[in-house]
Coordinates of C-alpha atoms in Angstrom, one line a residue:
M1015 CA -15.4 -1.8 -15.8
F1016 CA -13.9 2.3 -15.8
D1017 CA -14.1 4.6 -19.0
P1018 CA -11.3 4.3 -21.2
S1019 CA -10.3 8.0 -20.0
L1020 CA -10.3 7.3 -16.3
A1021 CA -8.8 3.4 -16.4
A1022 CA -5.8 5.2 -18.6
V1023 CA -5.2 7.6 -15.6
Y1024 CA -6.3 5.5 -12.4
E1025 CA -6.0 1.8 -13.5
P1026 CA -1.5 2.1 -13.5
Q1027 CA -1.4 3.8 -10.7
H1028 CA -3.8 1.4 -8.8
R1029 CA -2.2 -1.8 -10.4
L1030 CA 1.5 -0.3 -9.4
F1031 CA 0.4 0.5 -5.5
G1032 CA -1.5 -3.0 -5.1
R1033 CA 1.8 -4.6 -6.7
L1034 CA 4.2 -2.7 -4.0
I1035 CA 2.0 -3.5 -1.1
R1036 CA 1.8 -7.1 -1.7
L1037 CA 5.7 -7.1 -2.3
C1038 CA 6.4 -5.4 0.9
F1039 CA 4.0 -7.8 2.9
S1040 CA 5.7 -10.7 0.9
F1041 CA 8.9 -9.7 1.9
A1042 CA 7.9 -8.9 6.1
G1043 CA 6.3 -12.5 5.7
C1044 CA 9.6 -13.9 4.6
Y1045 CA 11.8 -12.5 7.2
W1046 CA 9.6 -14.6 9.6
I1047 CA 10.9 -17.5 8.1
L1048 CA 14.6 -16.2 8.0
I1049 CA 14.6 -15.6 11.7
Y1050 CA 12.7 -18.8 12.4
G1051 CA 15.5 -20.5 10.4
M1052 CA 18.1 -19.0 12.2
Q1053 CA 17.1 -20.2 15.8
W1054 CA 16.2 -23.5 14.2
R1055 CA 19.9 -23.9 13.3
S1056 CA 21.1 -22.0 16.4
M1057 CA 22.5 -19.1 14.8
V1058 CA 21.1 -16.6 17.2
D1059 CA 20.0 -17.2 20.7
H1060 CA 16.6 -16.8 22.5
D1061 CA 17.3 -12.7 23.5
Q1062 CA 18.6 -12.0 20.3
L1063 CA 15.2 -14.1 18.0
R1064 CA 13.0 -11.3 20.3
E1065 CA 14.8 -8.8 19.5
L1066 CA 15.0 -9.4 15.7
R1067 CA 11.2 -9.6 16.1
S1068 CA 10.4 -6.8 17.6
G1069 CA 10.5 -4.6 15.2
Q1070 CA 8.0 -5.9 12.6
T1071 CA 5.0 -4.7 14.4
L1072 CA 5.7 -1.1 13.1
I1073 CA 5.9 -2.6 9.5
Y1074 CA 2.7 -4.2 9.5
F1075 CA 0.9 -1.4 11.4
I1076 CA 2.1 0.9 8.2
L1077 CA 1.4 -1.6 5.5
L1078 CA -2.0 -2.4 6.9
S1079 CA -3.1 1.3 7.6
L1080 CA -1.9 2.2 3.9
W1081 CA -3.8 -1.0 2.3
G1082 CA -7.0 0.1 4.6
I1083 CA -7.2 3.5 3.4
E1084 CA -6.8 3.0 0.2
Y1085 CA -9.8 0.6 0.3
L1086 CA -12.0 3.0 1.8
R1087 CA -10.7 5.5 -0.9
E1088 CA -11.4 2.6 -3.2
A1089 CA -15.0 2.2 -2.1
R1090 CA -15.6 6.5 -1.7
R1091 CA -14.7 6.1 -5.6
L1092 CA -16.9 3.9 -6.8
K1093 CA -19.6 6.0 -4.8
L1094 CA -18.8 9.4 -6.9
L1095 CA -19.1 6.6 -10.2
I1096 CA -22.4 5.4 -8.8
R1097 CA -23.6 8.6 -8.3
R1098 CA -22.3 10.8 -11.4
S1099 CA -23.8 7.8 -13.2
E1100 CA -27.6 8.3 -11.8
E1101 CA -27.1 12.2 -12.1
L1102 CA -25.8 11.6 -15.9
G1103 CA -28.4 8.9 -16.7
V1104 CA -25.5 6.4 -18.0
P1105 CA -24.1 3.4 -16.8
V1106 CA -21.3 3.8 -14.5
S1107 CA -18.6 2.4 -17.6
N1108 CA -19.6 5.6 -19.5
V1109 CA -18.6 8.1 -16.8
S1110 CA -15.3 9.8 -18.0
V1111 CA -12.5 11.9 -16.7
S1112 CA -14.7 15.1 -17.4
N1113 CA -17.8 13.9 -15.8
I1114 CA -16.2 13.9 -12.7
S1115 CA -13.8 16.6 -12.6
H1116 CA -14.7 17.9 -9.3
G1117 CA -14.1 13.9 -7.9
T1118 CA -10.8 13.1 -10.2
G1119 CA -8.6 14.1 -6.9
S1120 CA -9.9 10.7 -5.5
F1121 CA -9.0 8.6 -8.1
A1122 CA -5.0 9.5 -7.5
V1123 CA -2.9 6.7 -5.6
L1124 CA 0.5 7.5 -6.1
H1125 CA 0.5 10.7 -8.4
P1126 CA -1.8 13.4 -8.8
I1127 CA -4.5 13.3 -11.6
A1128 CA -5.9 16.4 -11.5
P1129 CA -4.6 19.9 -12.0
S1130 CA -2.8 19.9 -9.0
T1131 CA -4.0 21.5 -5.5
A1132 CA -3.0 20.4 -2.1
S1133 CA -5.5 18.1 -1.2
H1134 CA -4.6 15.8 -4.8
W1135 CA -1.5 15.5 -3.5
T1136 CA -2.2 14.2 0.7
F1137 CA -3.0 10.8 -0.8
P1138 CA -0.2 10.2 -3.0
V1139 CA 2.0 11.6 -1.0
L1140 CA 1.1 9.7 2.1
N1141 CA 1.0 6.3 -0.3
A1142 CA 4.4 7.0 -1.4
V1143 CA 5.6 7.8 1.8
G1144 CA 4.7 5.3 3.6
L1145 CA 5.9 2.8 1.4
A1146 CA 9.4 4.4 1.4
V1147 CA 9.3 3.8 4.7
A1148 CA 7.8 0.7 4.9
L1149 CA 10.3 -0.8 2.6
Y1150 CA 13.5 1.2 4.7
L1151 CA 11.9 -0.6 7.6
I1152 CA 12.1 -4.2 6.2
A1153 CA 15.6 -3.8 4.6
Q1154 CA 16.8 -2.9 8.2
R1155 CA 15.2 -5.5 9.7
Y1156 CA 16.9 -7.9 7.2
I1157 CA 20.3 -6.1 7.8
A1158 CA 20.0 -6.6 11.3
A1159 CA 18.8 -10.4 11.2
L1160 CA 21.8 -10.7 8.8
T1161 CA 24.2 -8.7 11.8
A1162 CA 22.6 -11.1 14.3
A1163 CA 23.9 -14.2 12.4
Q1164 CA 27.7 -13.6 12.6

C-alpha cells in the first residue's frame, strides 16, 4: 500500500509495536487464568484473589490508551497521505517520504523517522515508556501471584 521509501521506515516499527501490544495483552489475559486457577485449586483465598485482581485495571488502561492513541495516529497518517496524493495528483501508493517531509514525524511509532525535533520524539517515547511500564506492572502482578501461592 505504501511507497517503498515510506514502507521501509514505517512498517517495521508498526509491526513491532503491534506485536508488543498483543504480547502484553496476552500476558495480562493469561494472568487471569493463573489467578482463577489458583483459586480453583484453593491456593489463594477470596481476599487474596481480590488483592491479586486489583492491579489489573491500570495495566489495561495503559495498554488500551497506547492502542487507541496509535489508532488515532494511523487515521491521521492516512489522511495526510490522501491529502498529499491529491495535491500531487498521484495514487496514494506513490507518495514517498520525500513528498511528506513536513509530516514524516507522524509515521514514527517507536523511534523517530525524520531529523530529530522534540515533537518527533513525543509519541515514540510515549509508546516505549508505556510498553515498558505495562510490562513491569504485568511482571509485578505475576510475582505477586506466585508469592501469594506459597
